[in-house]
């Protein structure tokens, strides 16, 4: 990969599709956010995407994301000025400008929002994130897992309320303090943090934007050629189908700033339904009395009609879907990471099992 590429409209479309897969269900294909980004890019130069290794250790990097639940974002267009506002608030608080923008997570809308912010501020975007996919809570970031101070942080809602969290004991406290605030703000909160190039080189998952664009391109090319997008995805990413069939029941509720629930899927060959559980993202798949996929596995549901990734809020009775398990990154399987990313952190009473499948290198 070259050290600098550009996110232009075609790459943005690939990014949106790939980010929907990496969202693990925490957002479907980010259609509204992509429309907003394409409109923005039609009036601005392409965004430079820079490899993390090319960034100086002392560079100041603004990390951005939307904190809340995906479902409320269906009610409004993503506003680049809204998501850039906490970056400006944090710059005033620190009395220092930023050199780069980076995303906290490479999933669905949270992959596109950093591109919007980079375009709005005229800054390069770093080809990395802190999760390697989507997870529902802040302390699941690699920064928190590695003990890096995640503060100061700035957050802004859509009503011109700005708050700076100057210090928190750890990432878990950042989550505990900001989650009720996100809920009070309608589950849509723009968030920005400040980190150095050295911290990003050490802790971030590198190359995740490039990966998302490769995945998205494979799916979109398969759709254009009337081929199976699931097969195209599995040719590019190690993984397998754990369940394929029809959704026969769906349960969904908003709870403490998350979308929680489960979907029952009757296999196409008959037999007992499988169950897919979720907390914003898909967390566990059960079938025939076995746990066939579980966090930190990357669980993705793709619709059988067009092969597009489906988020938890897009699941409907009668849909035919393929449930995929893609292996976690090795860094997700360290003892420190599993203590935060494993099944017990999602309320299950069992530990992670490797499913006899190699992890992504």
Coordinates of C-alpha atoms in Angstrom, one line a residue:
X1 CA 0.0 0.0 0.0
X2 CA 1.3 3.5 -0.8
X3 CA 1.7 5.8 2.2
X4 CA -0.9 8.3 0.9
X5 CA -4.1 7.6 -1.0
X6 CA -7.2 9.7 -1.4
X7 CA -10.8 9.1 -0.4
X8 CA -12.8 10.3 -3.4
X9 CA -16.5 9.5 -4.2
X10 CA -15.8 5.9 -5.5
X11 CA -13.5 5.1 -2.6
X12 CA -16.1 6.6 -0.2
X13 CA -18.8 4.2 -1.6
X14 CA -16.4 1.2 -1.1
X15 CA -15.6 2.5 2.4
X16 CA -19.3 2.7 3.3
X17 CA -19.9 -0.9 2.2
X18 CA -16.8 -2.3 3.9
X19 CA -17.5 -0.4 7.1
X20 CA -21.0 -1.9 7.2
X21 CA -19.3 -5.4 7.4
X22 CA -16.8 -4.2 10.0
X23 CA -19.6 -2.7 12.1
X24 CA -20.6 -6.2 13.2
X25 CA -24.2 -5.1 13.1
X26 CA -23.8 -1.8 14.8
X27 CA -25.2 0.0 11.9
X28 CA -26.2 -1.2 8.4
X29 CA -24.9 0.3 5.2
X30 CA -24.5 4.0 6.2
X31 CA -26.7 5.3 3.4
X32 CA -27.6 8.7 4.8
X33 CA -24.0 9.3 6.0
X34 CA -22.7 8.3 2.6
X35 CA -25.1 10.8 0.9
X36 CA -23.9 13.5 3.2
X37 CA -20.2 12.7 2.5
X38 CA -20.7 12.5 -1.2
X39 CA -22.3 15.9 -1.2
X40 CA -19.4 17.3 0.9
X41 CA -16.8 15.7 -1.4
X42 CA -18.5 17.2 -4.4
X43 CA -17.5 20.7 -3.0
X44 CA -14.2 19.9 -1.5
X45 CA -10.9 18.1 -2.5
X46 CA -10.6 14.4 -1.7
X47 CA -9.4 13.5 1.8
X48 CA -5.8 12.3 2.1
X49 CA -5.6 8.9 3.8
X50 CA -2.2 8.6 5.5
X51 CA -0.6 5.5 6.9
X52 CA -0.1 5.6 10.7
X53 CA 3.6 4.8 10.4
X54 CA 4.2 8.0 8.4
X55 CA 2.9 10.2 11.2
X56 CA 5.5 11.8 13.5
X57 CA 5.5 10.8 17.2
X58 CA 4.7 14.4 18.3
X59 CA 1.8 14.9 15.8
X60 CA -1.5 15.9 17.5
X61 CA -4.4 13.7 16.3
X62 CA -8.1 14.4 16.9
X63 CA -10.0 11.1 17.3
X64 CA -13.7 11.4 16.4
X65 CA -16.9 9.4 16.6
X66 CA -20.6 9.4 17.2
X67 CA -21.5 8.1 20.6
X68 CA -25.0 6.7 21.1
X69 CA -27.2 4.2 19.3
X70 CA -27.4 3.8 15.5
X71 CA -31.2 3.9 15.2
X72 CA -31.7 7.6 16.0
X73 CA -29.3 8.5 13.1
X74 CA -32.0 7.3 10.7
X75 CA -34.0 10.4 11.7
X76 CA -31.5 13.0 10.5
X77 CA -28.6 13.6 8.1
X78 CA -25.1 13.6 9.6
X79 CA -23.9 17.2 9.8
X80 CA -20.1 17.6 9.3
X81 CA -20.1 20.8 11.2
X82 CA -21.8 19.1 14.2
X83 CA -19.2 16.3 14.3
X84 CA -16.3 18.8 13.8
X85 CA -17.5 21.0 16.6
X86 CA -16.0 19.0 19.5
X87 CA -12.7 19.0 17.7
X88 CA -12.8 22.8 17.7
X89 CA -13.9 22.8 21.3
X90 CA -11.1 20.6 22.3
X91 CA -8.5 22.6 20.4
X92 CA -9.6 25.8 22.3
X93 CA -9.4 23.8 25.5
X94 CA -5.9 22.6 24.8
X95 CA -4.8 25.9 23.2
X96 CA -3.4 23.8 20.3
X97 CA -4.5 22.9 16.8
X98 CA -4.6 19.4 15.4
X99 CA -2.5 17.9 12.6
X100 CA -4.6 14.9 11.7
X101 CA -8.0 13.3 12.1
X102 CA -8.6 9.7 13.0
X103 CA -11.7 7.5 13.8
X104 CA -12.2 5.7 17.1
X105 CA -13.9 2.8 15.2
X106 CA -14.1 1.6 11.6
X107 CA -17.7 0.6 11.7
X108 CA -20.7 1.9 9.7
X109 CA -21.3 5.7 10.2
X110 CA -18.3 5.9 12.5
X111 CA -16.1 5.1 9.6
X112 CA -17.5 7.9 7.5
X113 CA -17.9 10.6 10.1
X114 CA -14.0 11.0 10.5
X115 CA -13.8 11.5 6.7
X116 CA -16.5 14.3 7.0
X117 CA -14.6 15.9 9.8
X118 CA -11.3 15.7 7.9
X119 CA -12.9 17.3 4.9
X120 CA -14.5 20.0 7.1
X121 CA -11.3 20.9 8.8
X122 CA -9.0 20.4 5.8
X123 CA -6.9 17.8 7.6
X124 CA -5.5 14.4 6.5
X125 CA -7.1 11.2 7.8
X126 CA -5.0 8.4 9.4
X127 CA -5.5 4.9 8.0
X128 CA -6.2 3.4 11.4
X129 CA -8.8 3.1 14.3
X130 CA -8.7 2.0 17.9
X131 CA -11.1 -1.0 17.7
X132 CA -10.4 -2.8 14.4
X133 CA -14.2 -3.1 14.0
X134 CA -17.2 -1.9 16.0
X135 CA -17.7 -2.5 19.7
X136 CA -20.4 -0.8 21.8
X137 CA -18.4 0.7 24.7
X138 CA -15.6 3.2 25.0
X139 CA -13.4 1.1 27.3
X140 CA -13.3 -1.5 24.5
X141 CA -10.9 0.8 22.6
X142 CA -7.3 -0.4 22.3
X143 CA -6.3 2.9 24.0
X144 CA -8.2 2.0 27.1
X145 CA -7.1 -1.7 27.0
X146 CA -3.4 -0.5 26.9
X147 CA -3.9 1.9 29.8
X148 CA -3.6 5.1 27.7
X149 CA -5.4 8.1 29.3
X150 CA -8.4 8.8 27.0
X151 CA -9.0 12.3 28.3
X152 CA -9.4 15.1 27.7
X153 CA -12.5 14.5 25.6
X154 CA -15.0 17.0 24.2
X155 CA -18.6 16.1 23.3
X156 CA -21.3 18.1 21.5
X157 CA -25.0 17.5 20.9
X158 CA -27.1 18.8 18.1
X159 CA -28.4 21.7 20.3
X160 CA -25.1 23.5 20.7
X161 CA -24.3 22.0 24.1
X162 CA -20.6 21.4 24.5
X163 CA -18.9 19.6 27.4
X164 CA -15.2 18.9 28.1
X165 CA -14.3 15.9 30.2
X166 CA -10.9 17.0 31.4
X167 CA -9.9 13.8 33.3
X168 CA -11.3 10.4 34.1
X169 CA -9.7 7.6 36.1
X170 CA -9.8 5.2 33.1
X171 CA -11.7 4.2 30.0
X172 CA -14.4 2.5 32.0
X173 CA -15.1 5.7 33.8
X174 CA -15.2 7.6 30.5
X175 CA -17.9 5.2 29.4
X176 CA -19.8 5.5 32.7
X177 CA -19.8 9.3 32.6
X178 CA -20.6 9.9 29.0
X179 CA -23.2 7.1 28.3
X180 CA -25.9 8.8 30.4
X181 CA -25.1 12.1 28.7
X182 CA -25.4 10.5 25.3
X183 CA -28.8 9.1 26.3
X184 CA -30.0 12.5 27.6
X185 CA -28.9 14.0 24.2
X186 CA -31.1 11.6 22.2
X187 CA -28.4 9.0 21.7
X188 CA -26.6 11.2 19.3
X189 CA -23.4 12.8 20.7
X190 CA -20.4 14.0 18.7
X191 CA -17.1 13.1 20.4
X192 CA -13.5 14.1 20.0
X193 CA -10.3 13.1 21.9
X194 CA -6.7 14.1 21.6
X195 CA -3.7 11.7 21.2
X196 CA -0.2 11.8 19.8
X197 CA 1.4 10.0 16.9
X198 CA 3.4 7.9 19.2
X199 CA 0.3 6.6 21.0
X200 CA -1.5 5.8 17.7
X201 CA 1.5 4.0 16.3
X202 CA 1.6 1.8 19.5
X203 CA -2.0 1.2 20.2
X204 CA -4.1 1.6 17.0
X205 CA -5.2 -1.0 14.5
X206 CA -3.4 0.1 11.4
X207 CA -4.7 -0.1 7.8
X208 CA -8.4 -0.5 8.8
X209 CA -9.6 2.1 6.3
X210 CA -7.8 0.4 3.5
X211 CA -9.2 -3.0 4.6
X212 CA -12.8 -1.6 4.7
X213 CA -12.4 -0.2 1.1
X214 CA -11.1 -3.6 -0.1
X215 CA -14.0 -5.4 1.4
X216 CA -16.5 -2.9 0.1
X217 CA -15.0 -3.0 -3.4
X218 CA -15.2 -6.8 -3.4
X219 CA -18.9 -6.8 -2.5
X220 CA -19.9 -3.9 -4.9
X221 CA -18.0 -5.6 -7.8
X222 CA -19.8 -8.9 -7.1
X223 CA -23.2 -7.1 -7.0
X224 CA -22.4 -5.4 -10.4
X225 CA -21.4 -8.7 -11.9
X226 CA -24.5 -10.5 -10.4
X227 CA -22.3 -12.8 -8.4
X228 CA -22.6 -13.9 -4.8
X229 CA -21.3 -11.1 -2.5
X230 CA -20.9 -13.5 0.4
X231 CA -18.6 -15.7 -1.7
X232 CA -16.7 -12.5 -2.8
X233 CA -16.3 -11.4 0.8
X234 CA -15.1 -14.8 2.0
X235 CA -12.5 -14.9 -0.8
X236 CA -11.0 -11.7 0.6
X237 CA -11.5 -12.4 4.4
X238 CA -10.9 -15.6 6.2
X239 CA -14.2 -16.8 7.7
X240 CA -17.2 -19.0 7.1
X241 CA -21.0 -19.1 7.2
X242 CA -22.3 -20.4 10.5
X243 CA -26.0 -20.1 9.7
X244 CA -28.2 -19.4 6.6
X245 CA -31.9 -19.1 6.6
X246 CA -35.0 -16.9 7.3
X247 CA -35.6 -14.5 10.2
X248 CA -38.7 -15.8 11.9
X249 CA -38.7 -13.5 15.0
X250 CA -37.0 -10.3 16.0
X251 CA -36.8 -8.7 19.4
X252 CA -35.3 -5.2 19.8
X253 CA -35.3 -2.6 22.6
X254 CA -33.5 0.6 23.5
X255 CA -31.8 0.2 26.9
X256 CA -29.3 2.5 28.6
X257 CA -28.2 4.0 25.3
X258 CA -27.9 0.7 23.5
X259 CA -30.1 -1.3 21.1
X260 CA -30.3 -4.8 22.6
X261 CA -32.2 -7.8 21.4
X262 CA -32.0 -11.1 19.4
X263 CA -33.1 -12.5 16.1
X264 CA -34.3 -16.1 15.5
X265 CA -33.3 -17.6 12.2
X266 CA -34.8 -20.8 10.8
X267 CA -32.1 -22.7 8.7
X268 CA -32.9 -23.1 5.0
X269 CA -32.5 -26.8 5.3
X270 CA -35.0 -27.0 8.3
X271 CA -34.3 -27.8 11.9
X272 CA -34.3 -25.7 15.0
X273 CA -33.8 -21.9 14.7
X274 CA -30.5 -20.3 15.5
X275 CA -30.4 -17.2 17.7
X276 CA -28.3 -14.1 17.1
X277 CA -27.9 -11.8 20.1
X278 CA -26.9 -8.2 20.0
X279 CA -26.0 -5.1 22.0
X280 CA -25.7 -2.5 19.2
X281 CA -23.3 -5.1 17.6
X282 CA -23.9 -8.8 17.2
X283 CA -22.4 -10.6 20.2
X284 CA -23.4 -14.3 20.1
X285 CA -24.8 -16.9 17.7
X286 CA -26.3 -20.0 19.1
X287 CA -27.4 -23.0 17.1
X288 CA -28.2 -26.7 17.9
X289 CA -27.1 -26.1 21.5
X290 CA -23.7 -24.7 20.6
X291 CA -22.1 -21.3 20.6
X292 CA -21.0 -21.1 17.0
X293 CA -19.7 -17.5 17.1
X294 CA -19.1 -15.0 19.9
X295 CA -17.4 -11.8 20.6
X296 CA -14.7 -10.8 19.8
X297 CA -15.4 -12.8 16.6
X298 CA -16.6 -10.4 13.9
X299 CA -20.2 -11.5 13.3
X300 CA -21.9 -10.2 10.1
X301 CA -25.4 -10.7 8.7
X302 CA -25.7 -10.3 4.9
X303 CA -29.0 -10.2 3.1
X304 CA -29.5 -13.0 0.6
X305 CA -31.2 -10.7 -2.0
X306 CA -28.3 -8.2 -2.6
X307 CA -25.6 -9.4 -0.2
X308 CA -25.5 -6.1 1.7
X309 CA -24.5 -6.1 5.4
X310 CA -27.5 -5.8 7.7
X311 CA -27.3 -3.9 11.0
X312 CA -29.4 -4.8 14.0
X313 CA -31.9 -2.0 13.3
X314 CA -32.4 -3.3 9.7
X315 CA -33.4 -6.9 10.6
X316 CA -37.0 -7.7 9.7
X317 CA -39.3 -10.8 9.8
X318 CA -39.1 -12.8 6.6
X319 CA -35.6 -11.7 5.5
X320 CA -33.3 -14.4 4.2
X321 CA -29.8 -13.9 5.6
X322 CA -26.3 -15.5 5.8
X323 CA -24.7 -15.3 9.2
X324 CA -20.9 -15.0 8.9
X325 CA -18.1 -15.4 11.4
X326 CA -14.9 -13.6 10.6
X327 CA -12.0 -14.3 13.1
X328 CA -10.9 -11.6 15.5
X329 CA -7.6 -9.9 15.2
X330 CA -4.8 -11.4 17.4
X331 CA -4.7 -8.3 19.5
X332 CA -8.4 -9.0 20.5
X333 CA -7.3 -12.3 21.9
X334 CA -4.7 -11.2 24.5
X335 CA -5.8 -11.8 28.1
X336 CA -6.1 -8.0 28.6
X337 CA -8.3 -7.6 25.6
X338 CA -10.5 -10.6 26.3
X339 CA -11.2 -9.3 29.8
X340 CA -12.9 -6.3 28.1
X341 CA -14.0 -7.7 24.7
X342 CA -14.9 -11.3 25.6
X343 CA -18.4 -12.8 26.3
X344 CA -18.4 -12.0 30.0
X345 CA -18.2 -8.3 29.3
X346 CA -21.5 -8.7 27.4
X347 CA -23.2 -10.4 30.3
X348 CA -22.6 -14.0 29.3
X349 CA -21.4 -16.6 31.9
X350 CA -18.7 -18.3 29.7
X351 CA -15.3 -17.5 28.2
X352 CA -14.3 -17.1 24.6
X353 CA -13.6 -20.2 22.6
X354 CA -11.5 -20.0 19.4
X355 CA -14.0 -22.1 17.3
X356 CA -11.0 -24.0 15.8
X357 CA -10.3 -21.3 13.3
X358 CA -7.2 -19.2 12.7
X359 CA -7.3 -15.6 13.6
X360 CA -6.6 -12.7 11.2
X361 CA -2.9 -11.8 11.0

